[in-house]
Short mmCIF file of N, CA, C and O in Angstrom, two decimals:
data_model
loop_
_atom_site.label_atom_id
_atom_site.label_comp_id
_atom_site.label_asym_id
_atom_site.label_seq_id
_atom_site.Cartn_x
_atom_site.Cartn_y
_atom_site.Cartn_z
N UNK A 1 -8.08 8.84 -24.43
CA UNK A 1 -6.95 7.73 -24.93
C UNK A 1 -4.53 8.71 -25.21
O UNK A 1 -4.36 7.78 -25.33
N UNK A 2 -5.61 9.55 -25.92
CA UNK A 2 -3.75 10.66 -25.44
C UNK A 2 -3.52 10.27 -24.63
O UNK A 2 -2.25 10.35 -24.23
N UNK A 3 -3.52 10.63 -23.74
CA UNK A 3 -3.44 10.35 -22.47
C UNK A 3 -2.27 9.82 -21.87
O UNK A 3 -1.40 9.29 -21.40
N UNK A 4 -2.47 8.50 -22.81
CA UNK A 4 -1.89 6.89 -22.36
C UNK A 4 -1.36 6.98 -23.38
O UNK A 4 -0.16 5.92 -22.14
N UNK A 5 -0.26 7.38 -24.55
CA UNK A 5 0.12 7.49 -25.69
C UNK A 5 1.78 7.97 -24.50
O UNK A 5 2.03 9.42 -23.58
N UNK A 6 3.13 7.57 -25.30
CA UNK A 6 4.33 8.54 -24.55
C UNK A 6 4.64 8.60 -25.39
O UNK A 6 4.78 8.14 -26.81
N UNK A 7 5.34 9.76 -25.90
CA UNK A 7 5.93 10.41 -26.82
C UNK A 7 7.37 9.73 -26.62
O UNK A 7 7.97 8.99 -25.76
N UNK A 8 8.43 9.22 -28.31
CA UNK A 8 9.41 9.02 -27.98
C UNK A 8 11.11 9.40 -27.36
O UNK A 8 11.28 8.78 -26.47
N UNK A 9 10.70 10.99 -26.58
CA UNK A 9 11.74 11.27 -26.04
C UNK A 9 10.93 10.62 -23.96
O UNK A 9 11.75 10.49 -23.47
N UNK A 10 9.55 10.74 -24.04
CA UNK A 10 9.43 10.11 -22.61
C UNK A 10 9.50 9.04 -23.25
O UNK A 10 9.91 8.54 -21.37
N UNK A 11 9.24 8.38 -23.39
CA UNK A 11 9.53 6.64 -23.79
C UNK A 11 11.12 6.58 -23.26
O UNK A 11 11.88 5.52 -22.46
N UNK A 12 11.85 7.25 -24.17
CA UNK A 12 12.98 7.08 -23.38
C UNK A 12 13.80 7.21 -22.11
O UNK A 12 14.12 6.60 -21.10
N UNK A 13 13.29 8.02 -22.15
CA UNK A 13 13.19 9.33 -20.42
C UNK A 13 12.09 7.86 -19.46
O UNK A 13 13.69 7.27 -18.34
N UNK A 14 11.38 7.25 -19.74
CA UNK A 14 11.37 6.00 -18.98
C UNK A 14 11.73 4.34 -18.95
O UNK A 14 11.99 4.32 -17.30
N UNK A 15 12.09 4.76 -19.40
CA UNK A 15 13.11 3.09 -19.17
C UNK A 15 14.59 3.22 -19.62
O UNK A 15 15.38 2.31 -19.56
N UNK A 16 14.67 4.90 -19.40
CA UNK A 16 16.03 4.55 -19.19
C UNK A 16 17.05 4.06 -20.44
O UNK A 16 17.83 3.29 -20.03
N UNK A 17 16.20 3.86 -21.36
CA UNK A 17 16.73 4.01 -22.42
C UNK A 17 17.46 4.70 -23.26
O UNK A 17 17.17 5.86 -24.14
N UNK A 18 18.81 4.84 -24.70
CA UNK A 18 18.83 5.91 -25.09
C UNK A 18 17.50 6.13 -26.40
O UNK A 18 17.13 4.79 -26.95
N UNK A 19 18.31 7.34 -27.85
CA UNK A 19 17.19 6.76 -28.59
C UNK A 19 17.30 6.09 -29.98
O UNK A 19 16.57 4.93 -30.19
N UNK A 20 18.77 5.63 -29.57
CA UNK A 20 19.27 4.45 -31.26
C UNK A 20 18.51 3.09 -30.05
O UNK A 20 18.12 2.71 -31.18
N UNK A 21 18.81 3.11 -28.80
CA UNK A 21 18.07 1.93 -28.02
C UNK A 21 16.61 1.75 -29.08
O UNK A 21 15.89 0.87 -29.02
N UNK A 22 15.96 2.58 -28.48
CA UNK A 22 14.43 2.54 -28.79
C UNK A 22 14.21 2.25 -30.62
O UNK A 22 13.58 1.79 -31.20
N UNK A 23 15.44 2.75 -31.00
CA UNK A 23 14.83 2.84 -32.34
C UNK A 23 15.02 1.18 -32.91
O UNK A 23 15.09 0.86 -33.67
N UNK A 24 16.23 0.23 -32.66
CA UNK A 24 16.90 -0.67 -32.82
C UNK A 24 15.54 -1.71 -32.70
O UNK A 24 15.32 -2.55 -33.05
N UNK A 25 14.60 -1.13 -31.55
CA UNK A 25 14.26 -1.68 -31.00
C UNK A 25 12.60 -2.46 -32.28
O UNK A 25 11.38 -3.44 -32.12
N UNK A 26 12.75 -0.93 -32.24
CA UNK A 26 11.74 -1.02 -33.40
C UNK A 26 12.13 -1.63 -34.40
O UNK A 26 11.38 -1.98 -35.23
N UNK A 27 13.01 -1.74 -35.21
CA UNK A 27 13.45 -1.99 -36.63
C UNK A 27 13.65 -3.32 -36.34
O UNK A 27 13.16 -3.91 -37.43
N UNK A 28 13.23 -3.81 -35.05
CA UNK A 28 13.98 -5.27 -35.24
C UNK A 28 12.42 -5.81 -34.72
O UNK A 28 12.35 -7.22 -34.40
N UNK A 29 11.50 -5.07 -34.97
CA UNK A 29 10.01 -5.52 -34.49
C UNK A 29 9.64 -5.97 -33.62
O UNK A 29 8.41 -6.78 -33.24
N UNK A 30 10.55 -5.45 -31.67
CA UNK A 30 9.46 -6.00 -30.82
C UNK A 30 9.09 -5.06 -30.13
O UNK A 30 8.05 -5.40 -29.67
N UNK A 31 8.57 -3.18 -31.22
CA UNK A 31 8.00 -2.36 -30.42
C UNK A 31 7.58 -1.86 -31.21
O UNK A 31 8.28 -2.18 -33.27
N UNK A 32 6.05 -1.71 -32.02
CA UNK A 32 5.61 -1.54 -33.31
C UNK A 32 5.01 0.39 -32.76
O UNK A 32 3.79 0.11 -32.74
N UNK A 33 5.59 1.12 -32.51
CA UNK A 33 4.45 2.58 -32.25
C UNK A 33 3.57 3.32 -33.20
O UNK A 33 3.91 3.00 -33.69
N UNK A 34 2.87 3.83 -32.97
CA UNK A 34 1.46 4.66 -33.35
C UNK A 34 2.85 5.14 -33.85
O UNK A 34 2.86 6.37 -33.53
N UNK A 35 1.59 6.09 -35.28
CA UNK A 35 2.49 6.73 -36.34
C UNK A 35 2.00 8.38 -36.37
O UNK A 35 0.81 7.58 -37.20
N UNK A 36 2.28 9.53 -36.40
CA UNK A 36 1.50 10.24 -36.52
C UNK A 36 2.13 11.46 -37.38
O UNK A 36 3.55 11.93 -37.08
N UNK A 37 2.18 11.37 -38.20
CA UNK A 37 3.58 11.88 -39.34
C UNK A 37 5.03 11.22 -39.05
O UNK A 37 5.43 9.99 -38.72
N UNK A 38 5.68 11.98 -38.44
CA UNK A 38 7.16 11.88 -38.10
C UNK A 38 7.55 11.30 -36.80
O UNK A 38 8.08 10.76 -36.15
N UNK A 39 6.34 11.76 -36.49
CA UNK A 39 6.18 10.84 -33.99
C UNK A 39 6.09 9.80 -34.11
O UNK A 39 4.94 9.27 -34.87
N UNK A 40 6.01 9.37 -33.37
CA UNK A 40 6.03 8.15 -32.53
C UNK A 40 5.56 8.48 -30.97
O UNK A 40 5.85 8.77 -30.68
N UNK A 41 4.83 7.19 -31.09
CA UNK A 41 4.02 7.59 -29.35
C UNK A 41 3.52 6.10 -29.52
O UNK A 41 3.05 4.71 -30.07
N UNK A 42 3.73 5.71 -28.05
CA UNK A 42 3.85 4.39 -27.41
C UNK A 42 3.51 3.76 -26.20
O UNK A 42 2.69 5.13 -25.31
N UNK A 43 1.82 3.28 -26.72
CA UNK A 43 0.50 2.58 -25.56
C UNK A 43 0.86 1.80 -25.18
O UNK A 43 1.96 1.56 -24.57
N UNK A 44 0.03 1.79 -23.57
CA UNK A 44 0.12 0.65 -22.71
C UNK A 44 0.98 -0.52 -23.79
O UNK A 44 1.53 -1.34 -22.69
N UNK A 45 0.12 -0.63 -24.05
CA UNK A 45 0.67 -2.26 -24.99
C UNK A 45 2.42 -2.13 -25.49
O UNK A 45 3.50 -2.70 -24.36
N UNK A 46 2.86 -1.10 -25.47
CA UNK A 46 4.17 -1.43 -25.68
C UNK A 46 4.89 -0.47 -24.63
O UNK A 46 6.17 -1.18 -25.00
N UNK A 47 4.60 -0.54 -23.57
CA UNK A 47 5.17 0.11 -22.35
C UNK A 47 5.55 -1.35 -21.98
O UNK A 47 6.53 -2.11 -21.12
N UNK A 48 4.45 -1.90 -22.46
CA UNK A 48 4.08 -3.75 -21.35
C UNK A 48 5.42 -4.10 -21.82
O UNK A 48 6.14 -5.19 -21.43
N UNK A 49 4.91 -4.27 -23.36
CA UNK A 49 6.61 -5.12 -24.12
C UNK A 49 8.06 -4.30 -23.84
O UNK A 49 8.59 -5.23 -23.63
N UNK A 50 8.23 -3.44 -23.97
CA UNK A 50 9.40 -2.38 -23.49
C UNK A 50 10.11 -3.30 -21.47
O UNK A 50 10.62 -3.61 -21.37
N UNK A 51 9.26 -3.45 -20.97
CA UNK A 51 8.94 -3.64 -19.43
C UNK A 51 9.70 -4.84 -19.83
O UNK A 51 10.49 -5.93 -18.84
N UNK A 52 8.87 -5.73 -20.46
CA UNK A 52 9.25 -7.12 -20.61
C UNK A 52 10.79 -7.57 -21.28
O UNK A 52 11.18 -8.54 -21.00
N UNK A 53 11.17 -6.73 -22.33
CA UNK A 53 12.12 -6.97 -22.96
C UNK A 53 13.49 -6.32 -21.98
O UNK A 53 14.57 -7.32 -22.51
N UNK A 54 13.00 -5.32 -21.84
CA UNK A 54 14.47 -4.85 -19.93
C UNK A 54 14.39 -6.27 -19.40
O UNK A 54 14.97 -5.78 -18.70
N UNK A 55 13.32 -6.18 -18.83
CA UNK A 55 13.91 -7.76 -18.06
C UNK A 55 14.34 -8.57 -18.42
O UNK A 55 15.07 -8.73 -17.81
N UNK A 56 13.55 -9.14 -20.36
CA UNK A 56 14.20 -10.37 -20.41
C UNK A 56 16.01 -9.98 -20.87
O UNK A 56 16.93 -10.87 -20.53
N UNK A 57 16.69 -8.82 -21.05
CA UNK A 57 17.75 -8.46 -21.18
C UNK A 57 18.54 -8.76 -19.81
O UNK A 57 20.07 -8.69 -20.60
N UNK A 58 17.72 -8.16 -18.67
CA UNK A 58 18.12 -8.12 -17.49
C UNK A 58 18.83 -9.73 -16.80
O UNK A 58 20.17 -10.07 -16.61
N UNK A 59 18.11 -10.58 -17.51
CA UNK A 59 18.18 -12.06 -16.29
C UNK A 59 19.36 -12.31 -17.96
O UNK A 59 19.48 -13.58 -18.09
N UNK A 60 19.37 -11.89 -19.01
CA UNK A 60 21.00 -12.09 -19.90
C UNK A 60 19.79 -12.89 -20.76
O UNK A 60 20.97 -13.43 -22.22
N UNK A 61 19.01 -12.93 -21.27
CA UNK A 61 18.26 -12.91 -22.71
C UNK A 61 18.66 -12.80 -23.62
O UNK A 61 19.13 -11.38 -23.73
N UNK A 62 18.45 -13.08 -24.97
CA UNK A 62 18.63 -12.72 -26.69
C UNK A 62 18.19 -11.90 -26.74
O UNK A 62 16.80 -12.62 -26.25
N UNK A 63 17.49 -11.10 -27.97
CA UNK A 63 17.15 -10.17 -28.44
C UNK A 63 16.15 -11.21 -28.95
O UNK A 63 14.59 -10.34 -29.02
N UNK A 64 16.60 -11.77 -29.93
CA UNK A 64 15.30 -13.00 -30.41
C UNK A 64 15.13 -14.11 -30.16
O UNK A 64 13.85 -14.04 -29.66
N UNK A 65 15.14 -14.16 -28.55
CA UNK A 65 14.73 -14.96 -27.79
C UNK A 65 13.09 -14.38 -27.30
O UNK A 65 12.32 -14.35 -26.87
N UNK A 66 13.57 -13.54 -26.97
CA UNK A 66 12.78 -12.46 -26.55
C UNK A 66 11.74 -12.28 -27.97
O UNK A 66 10.29 -11.69 -27.18
N UNK A 67 12.04 -11.65 -28.29
CA UNK A 67 10.90 -11.32 -29.33
C UNK A 67 10.37 -13.26 -30.57
O UNK A 67 9.39 -12.61 -30.53
N UNK A 68 10.82 -13.83 -30.08
CA UNK A 68 10.60 -15.07 -30.24
C UNK A 68 9.08 -15.37 -29.63
O UNK A 68 7.88 -15.37 -29.09
N UNK A 69 9.50 -14.65 -28.16
CA UNK A 69 8.95 -15.10 -26.51
C UNK A 69 7.27 -13.80 -27.02
O UNK A 69 6.02 -14.57 -26.96
N UNK A 70 7.24 -13.10 -27.20
CA UNK A 70 6.38 -12.05 -27.59
C UNK A 70 5.89 -12.30 -28.68
O UNK A 70 4.43 -12.00 -28.70
N UNK A 71 6.39 -12.97 -29.76
CA UNK A 71 5.51 -13.70 -31.28
C UNK A 71 4.27 -14.44 -30.17
O UNK A 71 3.60 -14.31 -31.39
N UNK A 72 4.73 -15.39 -29.81
CA UNK A 72 3.74 -16.65 -29.12
C UNK A 72 3.03 -16.15 -28.63
O UNK A 72 1.68 -16.76 -28.78
N UNK A 73 2.98 -15.08 -27.77
CA UNK A 73 1.34 -14.53 -26.69
C UNK A 73 0.52 -14.53 -28.00
O UNK A 73 -0.79 -14.18 -28.14
N UNK A 74 0.84 -13.48 -29.03
CA UNK A 74 0.17 -12.79 -29.91
C UNK A 74 -0.51 -13.80 -31.34
O UNK A 74 -1.34 -13.87 -31.38
N UNK A 75 0.19 -14.95 -30.97
CA UNK A 75 0.04 -16.12 -32.14
C UNK A 75 -0.65 -17.00 -31.36
O UNK A 75 -1.59 -17.71 -31.97
N UNK A 76 -0.35 -17.77 -30.09
CA UNK A 76 -1.10 -19.08 -29.40
C UNK A 76 -1.11 -18.53 -27.62
O UNK A 76 -2.57 -19.24 -27.39
N UNK A 77 -1.26 -17.09 -27.59
CA UNK A 77 -1.48 -17.17 -26.14
C UNK A 77 -1.18 -17.21 -25.21
O UNK A 77 0.08 -17.76 -25.29
N UNK A 78 -1.26 -16.76 -24.03
CA UNK A 78 -0.45 -16.52 -22.77
C UNK A 78 -0.18 -18.20 -22.34
O UNK A 78 0.50 -17.80 -21.84
N UNK A 79 -1.25 -19.18 -22.27
CA UNK A 79 -0.97 -20.28 -21.44
C UNK A 79 0.39 -20.87 -22.43
O UNK A 79 0.95 -20.92 -21.62
N UNK A 80 0.12 -20.61 -23.76
CA UNK A 80 1.38 -20.67 -24.59
C UNK A 80 3.08 -20.01 -24.29
O UNK A 80 3.71 -20.17 -24.25
N UNK A 81 2.37 -18.90 -24.29
CA UNK A 81 3.44 -17.98 -23.38
C UNK A 81 4.11 -18.81 -22.17
O UNK A 81 5.33 -17.86 -22.07
N UNK A 82 3.63 -18.79 -21.20
CA UNK A 82 3.67 -19.08 -20.13
C UNK A 82 4.48 -20.40 -20.01
O UNK A 82 6.10 -20.46 -18.67
N UNK A 83 4.45 -20.87 -21.14
CA UNK A 83 5.33 -22.14 -20.52
C UNK A 83 6.74 -22.49 -21.27
O UNK A 83 7.32 -22.66 -21.30
N UNK A 84 6.60 -21.68 -22.66
CA UNK A 84 7.37 -20.89 -23.48
C UNK A 84 8.64 -20.28 -22.42
O UNK A 84 9.93 -20.80 -22.23
N UNK A 85 7.84 -19.53 -21.86
CA UNK A 85 8.69 -18.93 -20.51
C UNK A 85 9.99 -19.76 -19.81
O UNK A 85 11.05 -19.82 -19.28
N UNK A 86 8.76 -20.53 -19.64
CA UNK A 86 9.26 -21.77 -17.79
C UNK A 86 10.50 -22.43 -18.82
O UNK A 86 11.45 -22.39 -17.88
N UNK A 87 10.76 -23.31 -20.34
CA UNK A 87 11.63 -22.97 -20.79
C UNK A 87 12.93 -22.58 -20.90
O UNK A 87 13.31 -23.08 -20.87
N UNK A 88 12.25 -21.46 -21.60
CA UNK A 88 13.73 -19.92 -21.72
C UNK A 88 14.26 -19.93 -19.91
O UNK A 88 15.50 -19.93 -20.13
N UNK A 89 13.06 -20.20 -19.47
CA UNK A 89 13.84 -19.74 -17.86
C UNK A 89 14.92 -20.46 -17.34
O UNK A 89 16.18 -20.29 -17.06
N UNK A 90 14.50 -21.88 -17.26
CA UNK A 90 14.72 -23.32 -16.72
C UNK A 90 16.75 -23.31 -17.60
O UNK A 90 17.75 -23.31 -17.33
N UNK A 91 16.83 -22.87 -19.20
CA UNK A 91 17.67 -22.41 -20.56
C UNK A 91 18.43 -22.30 -19.40
O UNK A 91 19.66 -22.33 -19.52
N UNK A 92 17.85 -20.39 -19.03
CA UNK A 92 18.82 -19.32 -19.09
C UNK A 92 19.33 -19.94 -17.71
O UNK A 92 20.95 -19.17 -17.04
N UNK A 93 18.74 -20.74 -16.75
CA UNK A 93 19.35 -20.19 -15.00
C UNK A 93 20.32 -21.64 -15.79
O UNK A 93 21.33 -21.31 -14.62
N UNK A 94 20.64 -22.35 -16.26
CA UNK A 94 21.31 -23.73 -16.02
C UNK A 94 22.53 -22.33 -17.13
O UNK A 94 23.69 -22.65 -16.75
N UNK A 95 22.46 -22.09 -17.83
CA UNK A 95 23.59 -21.05 -18.31
C UNK A 95 23.88 -20.36 -17.40
O UNK A 95 25.62 -20.20 -17.07
N UNK A 96 23.36 -19.81 -16.80
CA UNK A 96 23.63 -18.31 -15.21
C UNK A 96 24.93 -18.85 -14.60
O UNK A 96 25.76 -19.12 -13.93
N UNK A 97 24.04 -20.81 -14.03
CA UNK A 97 24.35 -21.58 -13.55
C UNK A 97 26.14 -21.81 -13.91
O UNK A 97 27.58 -21.86 -12.79
N UNK A 98 26.33 -21.88 -14.97
CA UNK A 98 27.19 -22.53 -15.83
C UNK A 98 28.82 -21.35 -15.95
O UNK A 98 29.49 -21.55 -15.31
N UNK A 99 28.07 -20.03 -15.29
CA UNK A 99 28.91 -19.05 -16.04
C UNK A 99 29.16 -18.60 -14.66
O UNK A 99 30.74 -17.82 -13.92
N UNK A 100 28.34 -19.14 -12.82
CA UNK A 100 28.88 -17.98 -12.40
C UNK A 100 30.18 -19.44 -11.61
O UNK A 100 31.05 -18.98 -11.10
N UNK A 101 29.90 -21.35 -12.19
CA UNK A 101 30.97 -21.94 -12.33
C UNK A 101 32.25 -21.75 -12.40
O UNK A 101 33.12 -21.48 -11.99
N UNK A 102 32.48 -21.57 -13.78
CA UNK A 102 33.69 -20.71 -14.05
C UNK A 102 33.58 -19.09 -13.80
O UNK A 102 35.07 -19.08 -13.47
N UNK A 103 32.80 -18.64 -13.17
CA UNK A 103 33.62 -17.12 -12.66
C UNK A 103 34.32 -17.52 -11.17
O UNK A 103 35.43 -17.27 -10.90
N UNK A 104 33.53 -18.27 -10.67
CA UNK A 104 34.01 -18.82 -9.44
C UNK A 104 35.97 -19.41 -9.52
O UNK A 104 36.07 -19.34 -8.85
N UNK A 105 35.60 -20.77 -10.76
CA UNK A 105 36.83 -21.35 -10.85
C UNK A 105 37.89 -19.59 -10.97
O UNK A 105 38.97 -20.70 -10.80
N UNK A 106 37.46 -19.15 -11.65
CA UNK A 106 38.67 -17.76 -12.45
C UNK A 106 38.95 -17.28 -10.77
O UNK A 106 40.37 -16.58 -11.10
N UNK A 107 38.21 -16.84 -10.22
CA UNK A 107 37.97 -16.31 -9.17
C UNK A 107 39.93 -16.88 -8.22
O UNK A 107 40.72 -16.17 -7.30
N UNK A 108 38.91 -18.91 -7.89
CA UNK A 108 40.03 -19.00 -7.15
C UNK A 108 41.81 -18.92 -6.97
O UNK A 108 42.05 -19.18 -6.87
N UNK A 109 41.37 -19.57 -8.63
CA UNK A 109 43.05 -19.59 -9.93
C UNK A 109 43.28 -18.01 -9.49
O UNK A 109 44.36 -17.72 -9.48
N UNK A 110 42.90 -16.61 -9.37
CA UNK A 110 42.87 -15.86 -9.59
C UNK A 110 44.00 -15.46 -8.22
O UNK A 110 44.80 -15.13 -7.46
N UNK A 111 43.13 -15.87 -7.15
CA UNK A 111 43.12 -15.83 -6.08
C UNK A 111 44.65 -16.84 -5.57
O UNK A 111 45.31 -15.77 -5.05
N UNK A 112 44.84 -17.74 -5.48
CA UNK A 112 45.63 -18.52 -5.58
C UNK A 112 47.47 -17.60 -6.03
O UNK A 112 48.01 -18.13 -5.36
N UNK A 113 46.82 -17.34 -7.34
CA UNK A 113 48.53 -16.87 -8.37
C UNK A 113 49.19 -15.74 -7.23
O UNK A 113 50.04 -15.04 -7.53
N UNK A 114 47.22 -15.53 -7.28
CA UNK A 114 48.25 -13.65 -6.88
C UNK A 114 48.61 -13.98 -4.95
O UNK A 114 49.67 -12.94 -4.66
N UNK A 115 47.91 -14.66 -4.53
CA UNK A 115 48.95 -15.28 -2.87
C UNK A 115 49.87 -15.39 -3.00
O UNK A 115 50.85 -15.49 -2.21
N UNK A 116 50.18 -16.93 -4.45
CA UNK A 116 51.60 -16.71 -4.52
C UNK A 116 52.86 -15.89 -4.49
O UNK A 116 53.68 -15.98 -3.63
N UNK A 117 52.16 -15.09 -5.39
CA UNK A 117 53.57 -14.23 -6.43
C UNK A 117 53.36 -13.52 -4.89
O UNK A 117 54.90 -12.34 -4.49
N UNK A 118 52.15 -12.73 -3.63
CA UNK A 118 52.59 -11.81 -3.05
C UNK A 118 53.49 -12.88 -1.43
O UNK A 118 54.15 -12.34 -0.74
N UNK A 119 53.61 -14.23 -1.52
CA UNK A 119 54.56 -15.24 -0.57
C UNK A 119 56.02 -15.00 -1.15
O UNK A 119 57.31 -14.59 -0.68
N UNK A 120 56.42 -14.63 -2.59
CA UNK A 120 57.51 -14.13 -2.89
C UNK A 120 58.10 -13.69 -3.32
O UNK A 120 59.40 -13.21 -2.62
N UNK A 121 57.16 -12.20 -2.44
CA UNK A 121 57.60 -11.56 -2.25
C UNK A 121 58.47 -11.02 -0.86
O UNK A 121 59.06 -10.34 -0.48
N UNK A 122 57.73 -11.86 -0.32
CA UNK A 122 58.31 -11.66 1.92
C UNK A 122 59.08 -12.73 1.59
O UNK A 122 60.53 -13.17 1.12
#
């Protein structure tokens, strides 16, 4: 069983996170490593949670959304968690689509202003 655990330093390296990030995730109760004295060890459960946390962050979810989603699994099981995931994903997809629209609009406006400025130089 001990060989399935990662030390604090190994966990940081495996997931390419800073010690501060790992400590923060523990502080807000996203991760709950085993403790032996002052040492922390992360088993398969914590590694799976870390993978989900980082994936959620990549998709733009807040840490609170991720924490709530992980709690659903612990209290209600896989089906409830998957239903919640679908709702979260739908909400995030709509938000990302709106961000894309705003970026496209800003780029078009910037391109137009740039082209006008260049035309004024000629």
